[in-house]
Coordinates of C-alpha atoms and ligand atoms in Angstrom, one line a residue:
M1 CA 141.4 103.0 -10.9
L2 CA 144.2 105.5 -12.2
L3 CA 146.0 105.4 -9.0
R4 CA 146.0 101.6 -9.1
L5 CA 147.3 101.7 -12.8
F6 CA 150.1 104.3 -11.7
V7 CA 151.3 102.4 -8.7
L8 CA 151.4 99.2 -11.1
I9 CA 153.5 101.1 -13.4
L10 CA 155.9 102.5 -10.9
C11 CA 156.3 98.7 -9.5
Q12 CA 157.3 97.7 -13.0
L13 CA 159.7 100.8 -13.6
A14 CA 161.4 99.9 -10.2
G15 CA 161.8 96.5 -11.0
A16 CA 162.9 97.1 -14.3
A17 CA 165.5 99.9 -13.2
L18 CA 167.0 97.4 -10.7
G19 CA 167.0 94.5 -13.6
W20 CA 169.0 97.0 -16.0
W21 CA 171.3 97.8 -13.1
L22 CA 171.8 93.9 -12.8
A23 CA 171.8 92.5 -16.0
R24 CA 170.8 95.2 -18.7
A25 CA 167.9 94.5 -21.1
W26 CA 166.9 91.0 -20.0
G27 CA 167.3 92.1 -16.4
A28 CA 165.1 95.0 -17.2
A29 CA 162.3 92.8 -18.6
A30 CA 162.8 90.3 -15.7
G31 CA 162.6 93.2 -13.2
A32 CA 159.4 94.8 -14.9
A33 CA 157.6 91.3 -14.6
L34 CA 158.7 90.8 -11.0
G35 CA 157.6 94.4 -10.1
A36 CA 154.2 93.4 -11.6
C37 CA 153.9 90.1 -9.9
L38 CA 154.9 92.2 -6.5
W39 CA 152.2 94.6 -7.1
L40 CA 149.6 91.7 -7.9
A41 CA 150.5 89.9 -4.8
G42 CA 150.1 92.8 -2.5
D43 CA 146.9 93.8 -4.3
S44 CA 145.6 90.2 -3.9
W45 CA 146.5 90.1 -0.3
A46 CA 144.6 93.2 0.3
A47 CA 141.5 91.9 -1.6
A48 CA 141.9 88.6 0.6
R49 CA 141.8 90.5 3.6
L50 CA 138.8 92.5 3.0
L51 CA 136.9 89.4 1.6
A52 CA 137.9 87.4 4.8
W53 CA 136.6 90.3 6.7
L54 CA 133.3 90.6 4.8
R55 CA 132.8 86.5 5.0
G56 CA 133.4 87.0 9.0
G57 CA 130.1 88.7 9.1
A58 CA 132.1 92.0 9.5
A59 CA 132.2 91.3 13.3
A60 CA 135.6 92.1 13.7
E61 CA 137.3 95.4 13.3
A62 CA 137.7 96.3 9.6
P63 CA 141.3 95.7 8.3
R64 CA 143.3 98.7 7.7
L65 CA 143.9 99.1 4.1
S66 CA 145.1 102.0 1.6
G67 CA 144.0 102.8 -2.0
P68 CA 140.6 101.4 -3.6
W69 CA 140.5 98.2 -1.1
G70 CA 140.8 100.7 1.8
E71 CA 138.0 102.8 0.3
A72 CA 135.8 99.5 -0.3
A73 CA 136.3 98.4 3.2
D74 CA 135.2 101.6 4.4
R75 CA 132.1 101.9 2.5
A76 CA 131.2 98.3 3.3
R77 CA 131.8 99.4 7.0
R78 CA 129.3 102.3 6.5
L79 CA 126.7 100.4 4.7
L80 CA 126.8 97.6 7.2
R81 CA 126.6 100.1 9.9
E82 CA 123.6 101.8 8.7
G83 CA 122.0 98.3 7.9
Q84 CA 122.4 97.4 11.8
R85 CA 121.0 100.7 12.8
R86 CA 117.9 100.1 10.6
E87 CA 117.6 96.7 12.1
Q88 CA 117.9 98.0 15.5
A89 CA 115.2 100.5 15.0
S90 CA 112.9 98.0 13.3
Q91 CA 113.5 95.5 16.3
A92 CA 112.6 98.2 18.8
R93 CA 109.5 99.2 16.9
L94 CA 108.7 95.6 16.8
D95 CA 109.2 95.3 20.6
E96 CA 106.8 98.2 21.1
I97 CA 104.0 96.8 19.0
L98 CA 104.5 93.5 20.8
A99 CA 104.4 95.3 24.1
A100 CA 101.3 97.1 22.9
L101 CA 99.6 93.9 22.2
Q102 CA 100.7 92.4 25.5
A103 CA 99.1 95.5 27.4
S104 CA 95.9 94.6 25.4
P105 CA 92.9 93.7 27.5
N106 CA 91.9 91.2 24.9
G107 CA 93.7 87.9 23.9
V108 CA 95.8 88.2 20.8
T109 CA 97.3 85.3 19.1
L110 CA 99.2 85.3 15.7
L111 CA 98.8 82.4 13.8
D112 CA 100.8 81.3 10.4
A113 CA 99.4 79.9 7.3
A114 CA 99.4 76.4 8.9
G115 CA 97.3 77.4 12.1
R116 CA 100.5 77.4 14.2
I117 CA 101.1 79.8 16.8
E118 CA 103.7 82.3 15.9
W119 CA 103.2 84.6 19.2
C120 CA 100.4 85.1 21.8
N121 CA 99.9 87.6 24.5
Q122 CA 99.5 87.0 28.3
M123 CA 95.8 87.5 28.1
A124 CA 95.5 84.7 25.1
Q125 CA 97.7 82.4 27.3
E126 CA 95.0 82.8 30.1
H127 CA 92.1 82.4 27.9
F128 CA 93.3 79.1 26.3
G129 CA 95.7 77.9 29.0
L130 CA 98.5 78.5 26.5
E131 CA 102.3 78.8 27.4
A132 CA 103.9 81.0 25.1
A133 CA 107.5 79.4 25.3
R134 CA 106.1 75.9 25.3
D135 CA 103.3 76.1 23.0
E136 CA 105.0 78.4 20.1
L137 CA 104.7 76.7 16.6
Q138 CA 102.2 74.3 18.0
S139 CA 99.0 73.9 16.2
I140 CA 96.1 75.9 17.7
G141 CA 93.7 73.3 16.6
N142 CA 95.7 70.7 18.9
L143 CA 95.8 73.0 21.9
V144 CA 92.2 74.4 22.0
R145 CA 90.2 71.3 21.5
D146 CA 86.4 72.8 21.6
P147 CA 84.5 70.9 18.8
E148 CA 83.1 74.4 18.2
F149 CA 86.4 76.1 17.6
T150 CA 87.7 73.1 15.7
A151 CA 84.9 73.6 13.2
Y152 CA 85.3 77.3 13.1
L153 CA 89.0 77.2 12.5
A154 CA 88.7 74.8 9.6
G155 CA 85.4 76.2 8.2
G156 CA 87.5 79.5 6.6
D157 CA 84.2 81.6 7.3
Y158 CA 85.4 84.1 9.7
A159 CA 82.8 86.7 9.4
Q160 CA 81.4 86.2 12.7
G161 CA 83.0 84.9 15.9
V162 CA 82.2 82.0 18.3
V163 CA 81.9 81.8 21.8
L164 CA 83.5 79.1 23.8
P165 CA 83.7 77.9 27.3
G166 CA 86.7 79.5 28.9
R167 CA 89.4 77.6 31.0
G168 CA 88.1 76.5 34.6
S169 CA 84.3 76.9 33.3
T170 CA 82.0 75.0 35.5
P171 CA 78.4 74.9 35.3
S172 CA 78.0 76.8 38.3
R173 CA 80.6 79.3 37.5
P174 CA 80.6 79.5 33.8
V175 CA 83.5 81.3 32.0
R176 CA 82.6 82.5 28.6
I177 CA 85.4 83.8 25.8
A178 CA 84.4 85.3 22.7
V179 CA 86.9 84.5 19.8
H180 CA 87.1 85.7 16.4
L181 CA 89.7 85.0 13.8
H182 CA 90.7 87.8 11.1
P183 CA 92.9 86.7 8.1
Y184 CA 95.8 88.9 7.2
G185 CA 98.9 88.6 5.0
D186 CA 99.6 85.4 3.1
G187 CA 97.3 83.1 4.8
R188 CA 98.2 84.3 8.2
R189 CA 95.3 84.7 10.9
L190 CA 94.9 86.9 13.6
L191 CA 92.8 85.2 16.8
L192 CA 91.2 87.8 18.9
S193 CA 89.7 86.4 22.3
R194 CA 87.7 88.3 25.0
D195 CA 86.3 87.3 28.2
I196 CA 82.5 88.2 28.1
T197 CA 81.5 86.4 31.2
Q198 CA 80.8 89.6 33.0
L199 CA 79.0 91.1 29.9
E200 CA 77.0 87.9 29.5
Q201 CA 75.7 87.9 33.4
A202 CA 74.9 91.8 33.2
E203 CA 72.9 91.0 30.1
A204 CA 71.2 88.3 32.0
M205 CA 70.6 90.3 34.7
R206 CA 69.1 93.1 32.4
R207 CA 66.9 90.3 31.0
D208 CA 65.7 89.0 34.4
F209 CA 65.1 92.6 35.5
V210 CA 62.9 93.5 32.7
A211 CA 61.1 90.2 33.0
N212 CA 60.7 90.6 36.9
V213 CA 59.4 94.1 36.4
S214 CA 56.8 93.0 33.6
H215 CA 55.9 90.4 36.2
E216 CA 55.3 92.5 39.2
I217 CA 53.5 95.1 37.3
R218 CA 51.4 92.5 35.3
T219 CA 49.9 90.8 38.4
P220 CA 48.3 93.6 40.0
L221 CA 47.3 94.9 36.6
T222 CA 45.8 91.6 36.0
V223 CA 43.7 92.0 39.2
L224 CA 42.8 95.4 38.6
I225 CA 41.3 94.8 35.3
G226 CA 39.2 91.6 36.6
F227 CA 37.8 93.9 39.1
V228 CA 37.0 96.7 36.6
E229 CA 35.3 93.9 34.4
T230 CA 33.5 92.7 37.5
L231 CA 32.3 96.3 38.0
Q232 CA 31.2 96.7 34.7
T233 CA 29.2 93.5 34.1
L234 CA 27.8 92.5 37.6
P235 CA 24.8 94.5 38.9
L236 CA 26.4 95.3 42.4
D237 CA 25.0 97.1 45.4
A238 CA 26.6 100.2 47.0
S239 CA 28.7 98.2 49.7
E240 CA 29.9 95.4 47.2
R241 CA 31.2 98.2 45.0
A242 CA 33.0 99.8 47.8
H243 CA 34.6 96.5 48.7
Y244 CA 35.7 96.1 45.0
L245 CA 37.1 99.7 44.8
G246 CA 38.8 99.1 47.8
L247 CA 40.8 96.1 46.6
M248 CA 41.4 98.0 43.4
A249 CA 42.8 100.9 45.3
R250 CA 45.3 98.4 47.1
Q251 CA 46.4 96.9 43.9
G252 CA 47.0 100.6 42.4
E253 CA 49.0 101.5 45.4
R254 CA 51.0 98.3 45.0
M255 CA 51.8 99.2 41.5
Q256 CA 52.8 102.8 42.7
R257 CA 55.0 101.6 45.3
L258 CA 56.7 99.5 42.9
V259 CA 57.3 102.4 40.2
Q260 CA 58.5 104.7 43.1
D261 CA 61.0 102.4 44.2
L262 CA 62.1 101.7 40.7
L263 CA 62.6 105.2 40.2
T264 CA 64.6 105.5 43.5
L265 CA 66.7 102.8 42.3
S266 CA 67.4 104.5 38.9
R267 CA 68.0 107.9 40.5
L268 CA 70.6 106.2 42.9
E269 CA 72.2 104.7 40.1
G270 CA 72.1 107.7 37.6
S271 CA 73.0 110.4 40.2
P272 CA 76.4 111.8 41.5
L273 CA 77.7 110.6 45.0
P274 CA 76.1 112.5 47.7
G275 CA 78.7 114.9 48.8
R276 CA 80.0 115.6 52.2
H277 CA 78.7 119.4 52.6
E278 CA 75.1 118.2 53.5
W279 CA 74.9 117.3 57.3
V280 CA 72.0 115.2 58.4
C281 CA 71.2 114.9 62.1
V282 CA 70.9 111.4 63.2
R283 CA 68.4 112.2 65.9
E284 CA 65.9 113.5 63.5
L285 CA 66.7 110.5 61.1
L286 CA 65.9 108.1 64.1
R287 CA 62.6 110.1 65.2
R288 CA 61.1 109.7 61.7
C289 CA 62.0 106.1 61.5
Q290 CA 60.3 105.5 64.9
D291 CA 57.4 107.4 63.8
E292 CA 56.8 105.4 60.9
A293 CA 57.6 102.3 62.4
Q294 CA 55.0 102.7 65.2
A295 CA 52.3 103.8 62.3
L296 CA 53.3 100.7 60.4
S297 CA 53.1 98.4 63.6
T298 CA 49.6 100.0 64.3
A299 CA 48.2 99.5 60.6
L300 CA 49.7 95.8 60.4
A301 CA 48.3 94.9 64.0
Q302 CA 44.5 96.0 62.8
G303 CA 43.6 96.2 66.5
G304 CA 45.5 93.6 67.8
R305 CA 48.9 93.5 69.5
A306 CA 51.3 95.9 68.2
H307 CA 55.2 95.4 68.1
H308 CA 57.5 96.2 70.9
I309 CA 59.6 98.9 69.4
T310 CA 62.5 100.3 71.2
F311 CA 65.0 103.3 69.9
P312 CA 67.7 104.8 71.3
E313 CA 67.1 107.1 74.4
A314 CA 66.8 111.2 73.5
A315 CA 70.1 111.7 75.1
Q316 CA 71.7 108.9 73.1
A317 CA 70.1 110.0 69.9
E318 CA 71.1 113.7 70.6
A319 CA 74.8 112.6 71.2
A320 CA 74.9 110.5 67.8
G321 CA 75.6 113.8 65.8
E322 CA 75.4 114.1 62.0
I323 CA 76.1 112.1 58.9
A324 CA 77.2 113.8 55.6
G325 CA 75.2 112.7 52.8
S326 CA 71.9 112.8 51.3
A327 CA 69.1 113.4 53.8
A328 CA 66.2 111.7 51.5
E329 CA 68.6 108.9 50.8
L330 CA 69.7 108.1 54.2
H331 CA 66.1 107.9 55.4
S332 CA 64.9 105.8 52.8
A333 CA 67.6 103.0 53.7
L334 CA 67.2 103.3 57.7
A335 CA 63.6 103.2 57.4
N336 CA 63.6 100.4 55.0
L337 CA 65.2 98.4 57.5
V338 CA 63.1 99.3 60.6
N339 CA 60.0 98.9 58.6
N340 CA 61.0 95.2 57.2
A341 CA 61.5 94.3 60.9
V342 CA 58.1 95.4 61.6
R343 CA 57.0 93.7 58.3
Y344 CA 58.4 90.4 59.2
T345 CA 58.0 90.1 62.8
P346 CA 54.8 88.8 63.7
A347 CA 52.3 90.9 65.9
G348 CA 53.4 91.4 69.5
G349 CA 57.5 90.7 68.7
S350 CA 60.1 93.0 69.7
I351 CA 62.1 95.2 67.4
T352 CA 65.3 97.1 68.7
V353 CA 67.3 99.9 67.0
R354 CA 70.6 101.0 68.2
W355 CA 72.9 103.7 67.0
E356 CA 76.7 102.7 68.6
T357 CA 79.7 104.3 68.4
Q358 CA 82.6 102.1 66.9
P359 CA 86.1 102.0 68.1
G360 CA 87.6 103.8 64.8
G361 CA 85.3 106.7 65.2
G362 CA 82.5 105.3 62.7
A363 CA 79.0 104.2 63.8
R364 CA 76.8 101.3 63.6
F365 CA 73.0 101.6 63.0
S366 CA 71.3 98.4 63.7
V367 CA 67.8 97.1 63.8
T368 CA 67.5 93.4 65.6
D369 CA 64.2 91.7 65.5
S370 CA 62.5 88.8 67.0
G371 CA 61.0 87.5 63.6
P372 CA 61.2 84.2 61.7
G373 CA 64.8 84.9 60.8
I374 CA 66.3 84.0 57.5
A375 CA 67.9 80.8 56.2
P376 CA 72.0 80.8 55.5
E377 CA 71.4 80.1 51.9
H378 CA 69.3 83.0 51.4
L379 CA 71.4 85.7 53.0
A380 CA 73.8 86.1 50.0
R381 CA 71.1 86.8 47.7
I382 CA 68.8 88.9 49.8
T383 CA 70.0 92.3 48.5
E384 CA 69.1 91.5 44.9
R385 CA 66.5 93.1 43.3
F386 CA 63.0 91.1 43.5
Y387 CA 64.7 88.3 45.5
R388 CA 62.2 87.3 48.4
V389 CA 62.5 84.8 51.0
D390 CA 58.9 85.1 52.0
R391 CA 56.9 86.1 49.0
S392 CA 53.5 86.1 50.3
R393 CA 54.5 88.0 53.6
S394 CA 56.3 90.3 51.2
R395 CA 53.4 90.9 49.0
D396 CA 50.6 91.1 52.0
T397 CA 52.7 94.0 53.8
G398 CA 53.2 96.0 50.7
G399 CA 56.7 94.7 49.8
T400 CA 58.1 95.3 46.3
G401 CA 61.3 93.0 46.7
L402 CA 63.6 96.3 46.0
G403 CA 63.8 97.6 49.6
L404 CA 67.3 95.8 50.5
A405 CA 68.6 96.6 47.1
I406 CA 67.9 100.4 47.7
V407 CA 69.5 100.1 51.2
K408 CA 72.5 98.4 49.9
H409 CA 73.0 101.2 47.3
V410 CA 72.5 103.8 49.6
S411 CA 75.0 102.5 52.0
Q412 CA 77.6 101.9 49.4
R413 CA 76.9 105.9 48.3
H414 CA 77.7 106.9 51.7
G415 CA 80.7 104.7 52.1
A416 CA 78.9 102.5 54.5
V417 CA 78.7 98.6 54.7
L418 CA 75.3 96.8 55.0
R419 CA 75.4 93.7 57.2
V420 CA 73.0 90.9 57.8
A421 CA 73.4 88.5 60.5
S422 CA 70.5 85.9 61.2
L423 CA 69.7 82.5 62.1
L424 CA 66.5 80.7 61.0
G425 CA 63.7 81.0 63.8
E426 CA 65.9 83.3 65.8
G427 CA 65.2 86.7 64.3
A428 CA 67.6 88.9 62.3
T429 CA 69.8 92.0 62.8
F430 CA 70.6 94.3 59.8
S431 CA 73.1 96.9 60.3
V432 CA 74.6 99.8 58.5
E433 CA 78.2 100.7 59.6
F434 CA 78.9 104.3 58.6
P435 CA 82.9 105.5 58.3
A436 CA 84.3 107.9 60.9
S437 CA 84.9 110.1 57.6
R438 CA 81.1 110.7 57.3
L439 CA 80.4 111.6 60.9
R440 CA 80.7 114.6 63.3
A441 CA 80.0 114.4 66.9
A442 CA 77.3 116.9 68.5
Q443 CA 80.0 118.7 70.0
A444 CA 81.3 119.6 66.7
I445 CA 78.0 120.5 65.4
S446 CA 77.4 123.2 68.2
A447 CA 81.1 124.6 67.8
A448 CA 80.3 125.1 64.0
G449 CA 77.0 126.6 64.8
T450 CA 75.4 124.7 62.3
A451 CA 73.1 122.3 64.5
P452 CA 69.6 122.3 62.8
Ligands
ADP1 P1 60.4 93.3 50.3 O1 60.1 94.6 49.7 O2 59.9 91.9 49.8 O3 60.5 93.3 51.7 P2 63.4 93.6 50.6 O4 64.4 93.7 49.6 O5 63.2 94.5 51.6 O6 61.9 93.3 49.8 O7 63.7 92.2 51.4 C1 64.0 91.2 50.5 C2 63.6 90.1 51.3 O8 64.2 89.5 52.5 C3 62.2 90.2 51.9 O9 61.2 89.7 50.9 C4 62.1 89.1 52.9 O10 61.9 87.7 52.5 C5 63.5 89.1 53.3 N1 63.5 90.0 54.7 C6 64.0 91.2 54.8 N2 64.1 91.7 56.1 C7 63.6 90.9 56.9 C8 63.5 90.5 58.1 N3 63.7 91.5 59.1 N4 63.0 89.2 58.6 C9 63.0 88.4 57.9 N5 63.2 88.4 56.6 C10 63.5 89.5 55.7

């Protein structure tokens, strides 16, 4: 301020001196006034430049000014730069938050106080069929036209969420979206959405599984209790008692098999994958399967015609080498397929078991039977737990409905694939294809000196 005053006085003095030299006293007064006007004009011009720069949004280069106006321009420039830096930092932060919301596996939609979409992520767009650019500031109530959602949005009670049919949902392939509104800020709402189709399917499967297990156990249990009551109440002779006890034993065995298969399944699900350090001899596996199949066939034939069962020749079985994995699991899977062929093929039918090397170094174990075959509509579901095509044949031959589920699980755990090919009335072929990485040839075994 002092500087401004000093410059003003200096201008006046210079004007007065010039005026005195030109016209003495009057000249000095006029010169001083002129000096003050010139100073005022210069000062106003500097102020006007500063104002013009500020009014222009300070986008252009700041004017070069001296004195207090120069300092004001300098300070304004620094303040503006600081503001811009802060704005950029908060924009970057906002971008980061939006990117995090974008990466969320759930749908996130931000609604303003009037229920209009302010922002939504990709997942929300998929859940509700929205398009961010097109639907911004559109009312969510107009875009999601489900009556339950409309009532929920209008109701104002957001303690619980609602479940809506998702986009493209059909009765055969339902899509279920759980949505939940959360109020925040001044009347705004956060709409979270989650695809729960798989969760609901898993829950339905769990319920079905529990219902199936209960049913499977209840049936033999009811029969067993019926026999116990018969034995308790009726005066039976020794041969009748033996007959009933025999029937009871069969029901007990049925329950035992079911529990065993359930335990096998739960072990398969809960245990770590079989490693590659245990090598299982294929020849030995085939031999055990063959012995069991023959025994089962003889038992089912009950003195009648047994099956004609063919296994690979000894030399071929010897050349099959070894599989890396769990001996118990592999035996249960392969034996299950062979036993199924025996159980579902009528007496006298033929069953052929093969072990074939595949072009890429893998191997294919297959069981072909001349049984009734399986209709195409059952093929996709045949490995589901408790799914049976021929319920009475399954029960009569000691089936639990869990055999193929176990085979599928064991195959997956060994990197193998279970395939079923069948035509109704023309037998069936069940095969398990093992990858080359889990096999080693007979020569390699003797070279490693680990042959069993
Ligand atoms: P189960 O204990 O009832 O045999 P699985 O899971 O082993 O259960 O098999 C499921 C169903 O697949 C069986 O109930 C049967 O109807 C059908 N199935 C399995 N193997 C054969 C086969 N070789 N030929 C015809 N049907 C078969």
